[in-house]
Short mmCIF file of C-alpha atoms in Angstrom, two decimals:
data_model
loop_
_atom_site.label_atom_id
_atom_site.label_comp_id
_atom_site.label_asym_id
_atom_site.label_seq_id
_atom_site.Cartn_x
_atom_site.Cartn_y
_atom_site.Cartn_z
CA MET A 95 -15.13 -87.45 -52.50
CA ALA A 96 -15.31 -85.97 -48.96
CA GLY A 97 -11.99 -85.00 -47.61
CA THR A 98 -10.23 -84.38 -50.93
CA LEU A 99 -8.18 -81.17 -50.82
CA TYR A 100 -7.94 -78.75 -53.69
CA ALA A 101 -5.12 -76.22 -54.07
CA SER A 102 -5.13 -73.13 -56.35
CA GLY A 103 -3.55 -69.75 -56.55
CA ALA A 104 -6.15 -68.50 -58.95
CA LEU A 105 -9.10 -67.91 -56.63
CA ALA A 106 -10.25 -65.19 -54.43
CA ALA A 107 -10.57 -67.77 -51.71
CA PRO A 108 -8.31 -69.94 -49.42
CA SER A 109 -5.65 -71.55 -51.57
CA VAL A 110 -6.35 -75.01 -50.10
CA TYR A 111 -9.82 -76.27 -49.16
CA PRO A 112 -11.79 -79.43 -49.22
CA THR A 113 -13.69 -80.68 -52.28
CA GLY A 114 -16.41 -83.21 -52.77
CA VAL A 115 -19.21 -83.33 -50.35
CA THR A 116 -18.57 -81.33 -47.23
CA ARG A 117 -21.85 -81.84 -45.38
CA TYR A 118 -24.97 -83.87 -45.96
CA ASP A 119 -28.09 -84.58 -43.95
CA PRO A 120 -30.09 -87.23 -45.80
CA ASP A 121 -33.13 -86.77 -43.65
CA LYS A 122 -33.37 -83.02 -44.56
CA ALA A 123 -32.04 -83.08 -48.04
CA PHE A 124 -33.96 -84.05 -51.27
CA ASN A 125 -31.92 -87.07 -52.24
CA SER A 126 -31.22 -87.32 -55.90
CA TYR A 127 -28.37 -87.29 -58.48
CA VAL A 128 -26.86 -84.02 -59.75
CA LEU A 129 -25.67 -83.38 -63.30
CA PHE A 130 -22.84 -80.92 -64.29
CA THR A 131 -19.85 -80.65 -66.53
CA GLY A 132 -16.61 -80.15 -64.84
CA GLY A 133 -13.38 -78.37 -66.04
CA ASP A 134 -12.34 -81.94 -67.28
CA ASN A 135 -14.97 -81.58 -70.14
CA ILE A 136 -16.86 -84.55 -68.71
CA ALA A 137 -20.51 -84.41 -67.83
CA HIS A 138 -20.60 -85.98 -64.41
CA LEU A 139 -23.71 -87.52 -62.80
CA ILE A 140 -22.98 -87.64 -59.05
CA ASP A 141 -24.84 -89.05 -56.04
CA MET A 142 -25.29 -87.33 -52.78
CA ASN A 143 -21.97 -88.54 -51.64
CA GLY A 144 -20.11 -87.16 -54.63
CA ASN A 145 -19.54 -90.33 -56.38
CA SER A 146 -19.40 -89.83 -60.18
CA VAL A 147 -21.73 -92.72 -61.09
CA HIS A 148 -21.93 -91.97 -64.79
CA GLU A 149 -20.15 -89.80 -67.34
CA TRP A 150 -20.48 -88.46 -70.81
CA LYS A 151 -17.83 -86.64 -72.87
CA ASP A 152 -18.73 -82.90 -73.34
CA ALA A 153 -16.53 -80.55 -75.32
CA ALA A 154 -17.93 -77.48 -73.47
CA SER A 155 -19.73 -76.91 -70.30
CA HIS A 156 -23.53 -76.97 -70.88
CA SER A 157 -24.67 -80.49 -70.38
CA THR A 158 -28.43 -80.73 -69.92
CA LEU A 159 -30.64 -83.71 -69.07
CA ILE A 160 -33.60 -84.53 -71.24
CA ASP A 161 -36.90 -85.63 -69.76
CA PRO A 162 -37.68 -89.28 -70.65
CA ALA A 163 -41.15 -88.14 -71.60
CA LEU A 164 -39.45 -86.44 -74.48
CA THR A 165 -37.31 -89.36 -75.48
CA GLY A 166 -39.91 -91.94 -75.95
CA GLY A 167 -39.34 -93.27 -72.41
CA LYS A 168 -35.64 -93.81 -72.99
CA LEU A 169 -33.65 -93.10 -69.87
CA GLY A 170 -30.40 -91.21 -69.36
CA HIS A 171 -30.18 -88.99 -72.46
CA VAL A 172 -28.32 -85.69 -72.31
CA LEU A 173 -27.52 -82.70 -74.59
CA VAL A 174 -23.81 -81.97 -74.87
CA THR A 175 -21.35 -80.20 -77.16
CA LEU A 176 -19.72 -82.79 -79.51
CA GLU A 177 -17.19 -80.61 -81.38
CA LEU A 178 -15.69 -77.20 -81.14
CA THR A 179 -14.24 -74.97 -83.91
CA ASP A 180 -12.43 -71.66 -84.13
CA GLY A 181 -15.04 -68.97 -83.47
CA LYS A 182 -15.85 -66.22 -85.73
CA GLY A 183 -16.30 -62.97 -83.81
CA THR A 184 -14.86 -64.14 -80.45
CA ASP A 185 -12.09 -61.76 -80.91
CA LEU A 186 -14.70 -58.92 -80.74
CA ILE A 187 -15.15 -59.54 -76.90
CA PRO A 188 -12.54 -57.77 -74.81
CA GLY A 189 -10.72 -60.18 -72.55
CA GLN A 190 -12.34 -63.17 -74.20
CA ILE A 191 -9.71 -66.07 -73.89
CA ASN A 192 -11.60 -69.02 -75.32
CA ARG A 193 -11.75 -68.47 -79.13
CA ARG A 194 -13.55 -71.79 -79.63
CA VAL A 195 -17.24 -72.15 -80.36
CA SER A 196 -19.54 -75.16 -80.73
CA LYS A 197 -19.42 -76.72 -84.17
CA THR A 198 -21.69 -79.63 -83.46
CA ILE A 199 -24.02 -80.27 -80.54
CA GLY A 200 -25.87 -83.52 -79.92
CA GLU A 201 -28.01 -85.83 -77.81
CA LEU A 202 -26.12 -88.73 -76.25
CA ASP A 203 -27.91 -91.74 -74.88
CA TRP A 204 -26.86 -93.51 -71.68
CA ASP A 205 -24.05 -95.36 -73.32
CA GLY A 206 -22.60 -92.20 -74.96
CA ASN A 207 -23.97 -92.82 -78.44
CA ALA A 208 -24.98 -89.72 -80.41
CA VAL A 209 -28.58 -90.09 -81.46
CA TRP A 210 -29.15 -86.55 -82.66
CA ARG A 211 -26.82 -83.88 -84.02
CA PHE A 212 -27.02 -80.23 -85.11
CA GLY A 213 -24.22 -78.31 -86.70
CA ASP A 214 -23.68 -79.23 -90.43
CA LYS A 215 -27.09 -77.84 -91.33
CA ALA A 216 -26.74 -74.84 -89.09
CA PRO A 217 -26.32 -71.32 -90.78
CA GLY A 218 -22.61 -70.98 -91.63
CA GLY A 219 -22.05 -74.75 -91.00
CA ALA A 220 -21.45 -74.52 -87.13
CA ALA A 221 -24.23 -74.64 -84.45
CA GLN A 222 -22.64 -71.68 -82.43
CA GLN A 223 -24.83 -72.80 -79.62
CA HIS A 224 -24.02 -71.09 -76.25
CA HIS A 225 -25.38 -71.33 -72.76
CA ASP A 226 -28.56 -73.29 -73.29
CA TRP A 227 -30.97 -75.45 -75.32
CA ALA A 228 -34.12 -77.37 -74.51
CA ARG A 229 -35.87 -80.40 -76.02
CA LEU A 230 -39.41 -79.40 -76.82
CA PRO A 231 -42.66 -81.47 -76.51
CA ASN A 232 -43.04 -81.69 -80.25
CA GLY A 233 -39.60 -83.44 -80.56
CA ASN A 234 -37.72 -80.44 -81.84
CA THR A 235 -35.00 -78.70 -79.93
CA ALA A 236 -34.70 -75.08 -79.14
CA VAL A 237 -31.14 -73.95 -79.54
CA LEU A 238 -29.68 -70.70 -78.24
CA ALA A 239 -26.84 -69.61 -80.53
CA ASN A 240 -24.81 -66.71 -81.75
CA TRP A 241 -25.07 -65.03 -85.12
CA VAL A 242 -22.14 -62.81 -85.95
CA HIS A 243 -23.33 -60.17 -88.48
CA PRO A 244 -23.62 -56.46 -89.11
CA VAL A 245 -26.74 -54.82 -87.66
CA LYS A 246 -27.94 -51.54 -89.05
CA GLY A 247 -27.56 -48.73 -86.43
CA PHE A 248 -25.19 -50.64 -84.13
CA LYS A 249 -21.75 -49.33 -83.52
CA PRO A 250 -20.05 -52.83 -83.14
CA LYS A 251 -19.44 -54.19 -86.57
CA PRO A 252 -20.29 -56.98 -86.68
CA VAL A 253 -22.57 -57.66 -83.73
CA ILE A 254 -22.48 -60.93 -81.80
CA ASP A 255 -26.22 -61.35 -81.86
CA ASP A 256 -28.34 -63.85 -80.03
CA VAL A 257 -30.52 -66.15 -82.11
CA VAL A 258 -32.92 -68.89 -81.28
CA TYR A 259 -33.31 -71.84 -83.62
CA GLU A 260 -36.01 -74.49 -83.53
CA VAL A 261 -34.30 -77.58 -85.03
CA ASN A 262 -36.27 -80.69 -86.02
CA PRO A 263 -34.92 -84.27 -85.52
CA ALA A 264 -33.35 -84.24 -89.03
CA GLY A 265 -31.24 -81.21 -88.02
CA ASP A 266 -33.13 -78.60 -90.07
CA VAL A 267 -33.91 -75.11 -88.73
CA VAL A 268 -37.69 -74.80 -88.91
CA TRP A 269 -38.05 -71.50 -86.97
CA LYS A 270 -35.71 -68.66 -86.04
CA TRP A 271 -35.87 -65.60 -83.73
CA VAL A 272 -33.20 -62.81 -83.68
CA ALA A 273 -32.73 -60.63 -80.60
CA SER A 274 -31.54 -57.45 -82.41
CA GLU A 275 -34.76 -57.35 -84.44
CA HIS A 276 -36.69 -56.85 -81.16
CA LEU A 277 -34.67 -54.03 -79.60
CA ASN A 278 -37.78 -51.77 -79.33
CA GLU A 279 -39.64 -54.37 -77.33
CA PHE A 280 -36.97 -54.79 -74.62
CA GLY A 281 -38.22 -51.73 -72.54
CA PHE A 282 -35.28 -49.35 -73.08
CA SER A 283 -35.77 -45.64 -73.09
CA PRO A 284 -34.52 -43.86 -76.19
CA ALA A 285 -31.34 -42.83 -74.24
CA GLU A 286 -30.78 -46.35 -73.11
CA SER A 287 -31.39 -47.76 -76.58
CA LYS A 288 -28.70 -45.55 -77.76
CA LEU A 289 -26.32 -46.90 -75.19
CA VAL A 290 -27.14 -50.44 -76.41
CA ARG A 291 -26.50 -49.50 -80.12
CA ASN A 292 -23.17 -47.88 -79.15
CA SER A 293 -22.15 -50.70 -76.87
CA ALA A 294 -18.34 -50.95 -76.20
CA ILE A 295 -18.56 -54.72 -76.78
CA ALA A 296 -20.07 -56.73 -79.62
CA ASP A 297 -21.83 -59.19 -77.39
CA VAL A 298 -24.57 -56.66 -76.77
CA PHE A 299 -27.34 -58.66 -74.99
CA HIS A 300 -25.50 -61.80 -73.86
CA THR A 301 -28.51 -64.09 -73.51
CA ASN A 302 -27.61 -66.82 -71.20
CA ASN A 303 -30.59 -69.12 -70.74
CA LEU A 304 -33.56 -70.37 -72.83
CA LYS A 305 -36.53 -72.47 -71.52
CA PRO A 306 -40.07 -73.30 -72.63
CA VAL A 307 -42.55 -71.71 -70.20
CA GLY A 308 -44.24 -75.06 -69.64
CA PRO A 309 -47.64 -75.80 -68.22
CA ASN A 310 -48.54 -73.24 -65.51
CA ARG A 311 -51.45 -71.89 -63.54
CA TRP A 312 -51.40 -68.48 -65.16
CA TYR A 313 -52.14 -69.90 -68.57
CA ALA A 314 -54.62 -72.21 -67.02
CA ALA A 315 -56.38 -69.07 -65.77
CA GLY A 316 -56.46 -67.54 -69.20
CA ASP A 317 -53.26 -65.50 -69.38
CA LYS A 318 -52.03 -66.28 -72.89
CA ARG A 319 -48.63 -64.68 -72.37
CA PHE A 320 -47.67 -67.74 -70.33
CA ALA A 321 -48.68 -70.24 -73.03
CA PRO A 322 -46.60 -73.47 -72.32
CA GLU A 323 -44.89 -73.35 -75.76
CA ASN A 324 -43.69 -69.73 -75.44
CA LEU A 325 -39.91 -69.39 -74.64
CA LEU A 326 -38.55 -67.55 -71.63
CA PHE A 327 -34.98 -66.17 -71.79
CA ASP A 328 -32.78 -63.58 -69.99
CA ALA A 329 -30.24 -61.19 -71.25
CA ARG A 330 -27.34 -60.83 -68.73
CA ASN A 331 -25.72 -57.77 -70.18
CA ALA A 332 -29.08 -55.95 -70.58
CA ASN A 333 -30.60 -56.95 -67.16
CA PHE A 334 -33.94 -58.12 -68.39
CA ILE A 335 -35.99 -61.41 -68.47
CA ALA A 336 -38.54 -61.87 -71.16
CA ILE A 337 -41.05 -64.30 -72.83
CA ILE A 338 -41.24 -64.77 -76.60
CA ASP A 339 -44.63 -65.59 -78.18
CA ARG A 340 -43.94 -68.60 -80.31
CA HIS A 341 -46.56 -67.52 -82.88
CA SER A 342 -45.79 -63.81 -83.43
CA GLY A 343 -42.16 -63.77 -82.20
CA LYS A 344 -43.02 -60.62 -80.08
CA ILE A 345 -42.11 -60.01 -76.46
CA VAL A 346 -45.34 -60.53 -74.48
CA TRP A 347 -43.96 -60.43 -70.90
CA ARG A 348 -40.93 -58.77 -69.45
CA LEU A 349 -39.18 -58.13 -66.15
CA GLY A 350 -36.64 -55.32 -66.25
CA PRO A 351 -34.58 -53.58 -67.44
CA HIS A 352 -35.85 -51.05 -64.91
CA TYR A 353 -35.98 -51.83 -61.23
CA PRO A 354 -36.37 -49.89 -57.98
CA ALA A 355 -32.80 -49.18 -56.69
CA THR A 356 -31.25 -50.64 -53.55
CA SER A 357 -28.27 -49.18 -51.69
CA GLU A 358 -25.42 -50.24 -49.62
CA GLU A 359 -27.33 -49.41 -46.44
CA ASN A 360 -30.66 -50.71 -47.63
CA HIS A 361 -30.83 -54.12 -49.34
CA PRO A 362 -34.06 -55.52 -48.06
CA ARG A 363 -34.71 -59.22 -47.18
CA ASN A 364 -38.43 -59.01 -46.19
CA VAL A 365 -40.95 -60.78 -48.38
CA PRO A 366 -43.30 -60.26 -50.00
CA ARG A 367 -42.12 -57.02 -51.64
CA PRO A 368 -41.77 -55.41 -55.11
CA VAL A 369 -38.81 -56.63 -57.16
CA ASP A 370 -35.76 -54.52 -56.58
CA GLN A 371 -32.60 -54.19 -58.58
CA ILE A 372 -31.58 -57.41 -60.30
CA SER A 373 -28.22 -57.40 -62.21
CA GLY A 374 -26.43 -59.91 -64.38
CA GLN A 375 -29.01 -62.73 -63.75
CA HIS A 376 -28.84 -66.32 -64.80
CA ASP A 377 -31.05 -69.40 -65.06
CA ALA A 378 -34.41 -67.71 -64.98
CA HIS A 379 -37.27 -70.10 -65.49
CA ILE A 380 -40.90 -70.85 -64.41
CA ILE A 381 -40.96 -73.39 -61.62
CA PRO A 382 -42.59 -76.48 -63.09
CA GLU A 383 -46.01 -77.76 -62.12
CA GLY A 384 -45.83 -80.25 -59.31
CA LEU A 385 -43.13 -78.33 -57.39
CA PRO A 386 -43.57 -75.91 -54.48
CA GLY A 387 -43.85 -72.48 -55.88
CA ALA A 388 -45.10 -73.76 -59.31
CA GLY A 389 -45.76 -70.90 -61.72
CA ASN A 390 -43.38 -68.46 -60.10
CA LEU A 391 -40.19 -67.33 -61.65
CA LEU A 392 -36.97 -68.61 -60.02
CA VAL A 393 -33.77 -66.76 -60.94
CA PHE A 394 -30.04 -66.62 -59.73
CA ASP A 395 -29.58 -62.88 -59.31
CA ASN A 396 -25.74 -62.56 -59.54
CA GLN A 397 -25.66 -58.95 -58.62
CA GLY A 398 -22.77 -58.61 -61.09
CA VAL A 399 -22.01 -55.62 -63.29
CA ALA A 400 -24.49 -55.21 -66.15
CA GLY A 401 -27.09 -52.87 -67.68
CA TYR A 402 -27.39 -49.93 -69.92
CA PRO A 403 -26.21 -47.92 -68.17
CA PRO A 404 -24.61 -50.18 -65.61
CA ALA A 405 -26.86 -50.88 -62.55
CA VAL A 406 -25.70 -49.60 -59.06
CA VAL A 407 -25.36 -52.63 -56.89
CA PRO A 408 -23.95 -52.86 -53.31
CA ARG A 409 -20.15 -53.11 -53.39
CA THR A 410 -20.04 -55.61 -50.54
CA GLY A 411 -23.30 -57.41 -51.24
CA GLY A 412 -23.66 -61.00 -52.34
CA SER A 413 -25.79 -62.78 -54.91
CA ARG A 414 -29.38 -63.69 -54.32
CA ILE A 415 -31.83 -66.33 -55.26
CA LEU A 416 -35.28 -64.78 -56.05
CA GLU A 417 -38.65 -66.48 -56.42
CA ILE A 418 -40.95 -63.94 -58.10
CA ASP A 419 -44.65 -63.80 -58.73
CA PRO A 420 -44.56 -62.84 -62.40
CA ILE A 421 -48.04 -61.33 -62.41
CA GLN A 422 -47.67 -59.13 -59.31
CA ASN A 423 -43.84 -58.59 -59.89
CA GLN A 424 -43.31 -59.46 -56.22
CA ILE A 425 -40.47 -61.27 -54.54
CA VAL A 426 -42.32 -63.90 -52.59
CA TRP A 427 -39.15 -65.86 -51.34
CA GLN A 428 -35.47 -65.06 -51.55
CA TYR A 429 -32.18 -66.59 -50.31
CA THR A 430 -28.90 -64.78 -49.39
CA ALA A 431 -25.96 -65.96 -47.41
CA GLU A 432 -27.49 -64.07 -44.37
CA ASP A 433 -30.29 -66.79 -44.35
CA SER A 434 -27.61 -69.36 -43.49
CA GLY A 435 -26.02 -67.22 -40.80
CA SER A 436 -23.16 -65.85 -42.90
CA PRO A 437 -22.38 -62.32 -44.26
CA ALA A 438 -24.12 -61.43 -47.59
CA TRP A 439 -20.82 -61.22 -49.46
CA SER A 440 -19.83 -64.91 -48.67
CA PHE A 441 -22.32 -66.09 -51.14
CA ARG A 442 -21.36 -64.43 -54.41
CA SER A 443 -20.98 -65.45 -58.06
CA THR A 444 -20.88 -62.44 -60.41
CA ASN A 445 -21.48 -64.62 -63.50
CA ILE A 446 -22.70 -68.09 -64.47
CA SER A 447 -24.59 -70.04 -61.70
CA SER A 448 -28.12 -71.57 -61.35
CA ALA A 449 -30.93 -72.39 -58.87
CA ARG A 450 -33.59 -75.12 -59.08
CA ARG A 451 -36.53 -75.86 -56.81
CA LEU A 452 -36.77 -79.43 -55.55
CA PRO A 453 -39.84 -81.53 -54.74
CA ASN A 454 -39.65 -81.24 -50.96
CA GLY A 455 -39.36 -77.37 -51.15
CA ASN A 456 -35.54 -77.22 -50.83
CA THR A 457 -33.59 -75.47 -53.54
CA LEU A 458 -30.37 -76.56 -55.23
CA ILE A 459 -27.95 -73.74 -55.91
CA ASP A 460 -24.77 -73.70 -58.06
CA GLU A 461 -22.44 -70.77 -56.83
CA GLY A 462 -20.79 -70.97 -60.21
CA GLN A 463 -17.51 -69.13 -59.92
CA SER A 464 -16.40 -71.16 -56.95
CA GLY A 465 -17.94 -74.48 -58.24
CA ARG A 466 -19.84 -74.91 -55.01
CA PHE A 467 -23.29 -76.62 -55.06
CA PHE A 468 -25.51 -76.58 -51.98
CA GLN A 469 -29.03 -77.50 -51.10
CA ILE A 470 -30.99 -75.35 -48.81
CA SER A 471 -34.18 -75.68 -46.93
CA LYS A 472 -36.92 -73.09 -47.37
CA ASP A 473 -35.48 -71.18 -44.20
CA GLY A 474 -31.92 -71.27 -45.49
CA GLU A 475 -30.45 -74.19 -43.61
CA ILE A 476 -27.69 -75.87 -45.71
CA VAL A 477 -28.45 -79.55 -45.83
CA TRP A 478 -26.04 -80.77 -48.60
CA GLU A 479 -22.81 -79.18 -49.90
CA TYR A 480 -20.34 -80.14 -52.64
CA VAL A 481 -17.26 -78.51 -54.10
CA ASN A 482 -16.27 -79.32 -57.62
CA PRO A 483 -13.16 -81.55 -57.57
CA TYR A 484 -12.69 -81.44 -61.41
CA PRO A 485 -11.12 -78.02 -62.10
CA LYS A 486 -10.30 -76.59 -65.47
CA GLN A 487 -6.38 -76.49 -65.83
CA GLY A 488 -4.83 -73.76 -67.84
CA ARG A 489 -1.95 -71.39 -68.12
CA ASP A 490 -1.72 -67.64 -67.53
CA SER A 491 -1.19 -65.82 -70.85
CA LEU A 492 0.97 -63.06 -69.26
CA THR A 493 3.07 -65.11 -66.68
CA GLY A 494 3.02 -68.57 -68.07
CA LYS A 495 2.03 -69.92 -64.62
CA PRO A 496 -0.42 -72.88 -64.37
CA THR A 497 -3.92 -71.96 -63.45
CA SER A 498 -6.80 -73.94 -61.99
CA SER A 499 -10.58 -72.93 -61.90
CA PRO A 500 -13.43 -74.95 -60.30
CA ALA A 501 -16.10 -72.90 -61.93
CA VAL A 502 -19.26 -74.71 -63.04
CA TYR A 503 -21.82 -73.16 -65.26
CA ARG A 504 -24.88 -75.02 -64.15
CA ALA A 505 -25.92 -77.86 -61.76
CA GLN A 506 -29.06 -79.78 -62.28
CA PRO A 507 -31.02 -82.10 -59.91
CA VAL A 508 -31.72 -85.47 -61.49
CA PRO A 509 -34.34 -87.85 -60.04
CA TYR A 510 -33.37 -91.43 -59.39
CA SER A 511 -36.07 -92.50 -61.92
CA TRP A 512 -34.13 -90.87 -64.65
CA VAL A 513 -31.40 -93.56 -64.82
CA PRO A 514 -31.57 -97.18 -65.87
CA ALA A 515 -32.29 -99.64 -63.07
CA GLY A 516 -29.30 -100.77 -61.20
CA THR A 517 -27.49 -97.44 -61.31
CA PRO A 518 -25.77 -97.05 -57.87
CA HIS A 519 -26.14 -94.25 -55.36
CA SER A 520 -25.27 -93.78 -51.79
CA GLU A 521 -26.90 -91.62 -49.01
CA ASN A 522 -24.29 -91.66 -46.19
CA PRO A 523 -24.44 -88.74 -43.84
CA VAL A 524 -21.45 -86.27 -43.86
CA ALA A 525 -20.84 -84.18 -40.89
CA ALA A 526 -19.51 -80.63 -41.33
CA PRO A 527 -16.04 -80.04 -39.97
CA GLU A 528 -16.21 -78.48 -36.47
CA THR A 529 -14.69 -75.22 -37.81
CA ALA A 530 -17.68 -74.87 -40.25
CA LYS A 531 -20.30 -75.16 -37.41
CA ALA A 532 -21.79 -72.05 -36.18
CA LYS A 533 -20.97 -71.08 -32.63
CA PRO A 534 -23.28 -69.02 -30.33
CA ALA A 535 -22.45 -65.32 -30.01
CA SER A 536 -20.79 -64.66 -26.73
#
């Protein structure tokens, strides 16, 4: 993949630039596969040299690997979207271009066979899954979905509500949680709740991730809020992250929607420090046991426009990766482009994106809007970098001109042990181009 060139007139970036692997130090990187869905609607499993070693068809962009411990030891299973349908309520979102929603989602085995499906038995006959899902230890699947319905007291009619379904292997919904029913638990003041209810768009909360809390040291020490079966989610439009108690359905832990403000002149990087203004976040999750930072919250802080009222964020600032002690509400580690010797604004994705901790302490980051994945050491050194060579092709609705976008919703590290024996991978070093190497200040 290294050396491929990608041309586009649709990006706030150079119109021609390399794709594939642009730098790679095998001795400093954590070597693994990476899973993501490209704009070609294919879930690609790539190796560290960017070779697509295995692929699954995916009608959307949310492919997710399933731990073999949850598939009876079967290797190489993924969750993907199997089928789309015209979406009820998508016309309620200003600027929404894609009017299609998921009709059927499913689990594919290594050979691409669908071994589990959900859609026909979903309310309304369509899964309407969006953004996330997770296989649970009990064999059921947590599905984040939309429910388009009128909500009493809300100005948008109907509301594009967020709902969590727990679905059993037979495709039956056995548990449900509805976001709008818990508005008074999200930490809004009366004035802010009024803004939420009178939102200019129907997609009021825009929840974008859902994960089981998983085993962790807080629960082991007696904090029941962090029970492994509880579910952690974040609401992008509402600027908060929260944990749902699986027994009561109540919110038992929350970060946001209120944060100390930062400014154009003062955007601190020292750690530890209290959590400051997060805005438009994605991929919040508790770092799993066995990884450096286990038990802390890791989140991609987009610093995009979000909040009721909209948060004030630096105009020229960039996105951040934050590792947060969820008990002390302190940032204990963070990454910005400045940690790699670049200006803050050079690492920026105002929506989508992800960050995952790796076994050697590195972190894999997906700068979603640009389709750039990179792995950094704890001190910010970039030890692997890849630019998505599978853009989504389209056509501008106003001019009719062709468009191309490399955006990738999420990139996930995949251990070599996840695939069947004999699956190839390569680990050949890739030197960064001379123009990409930092030069000493004169």
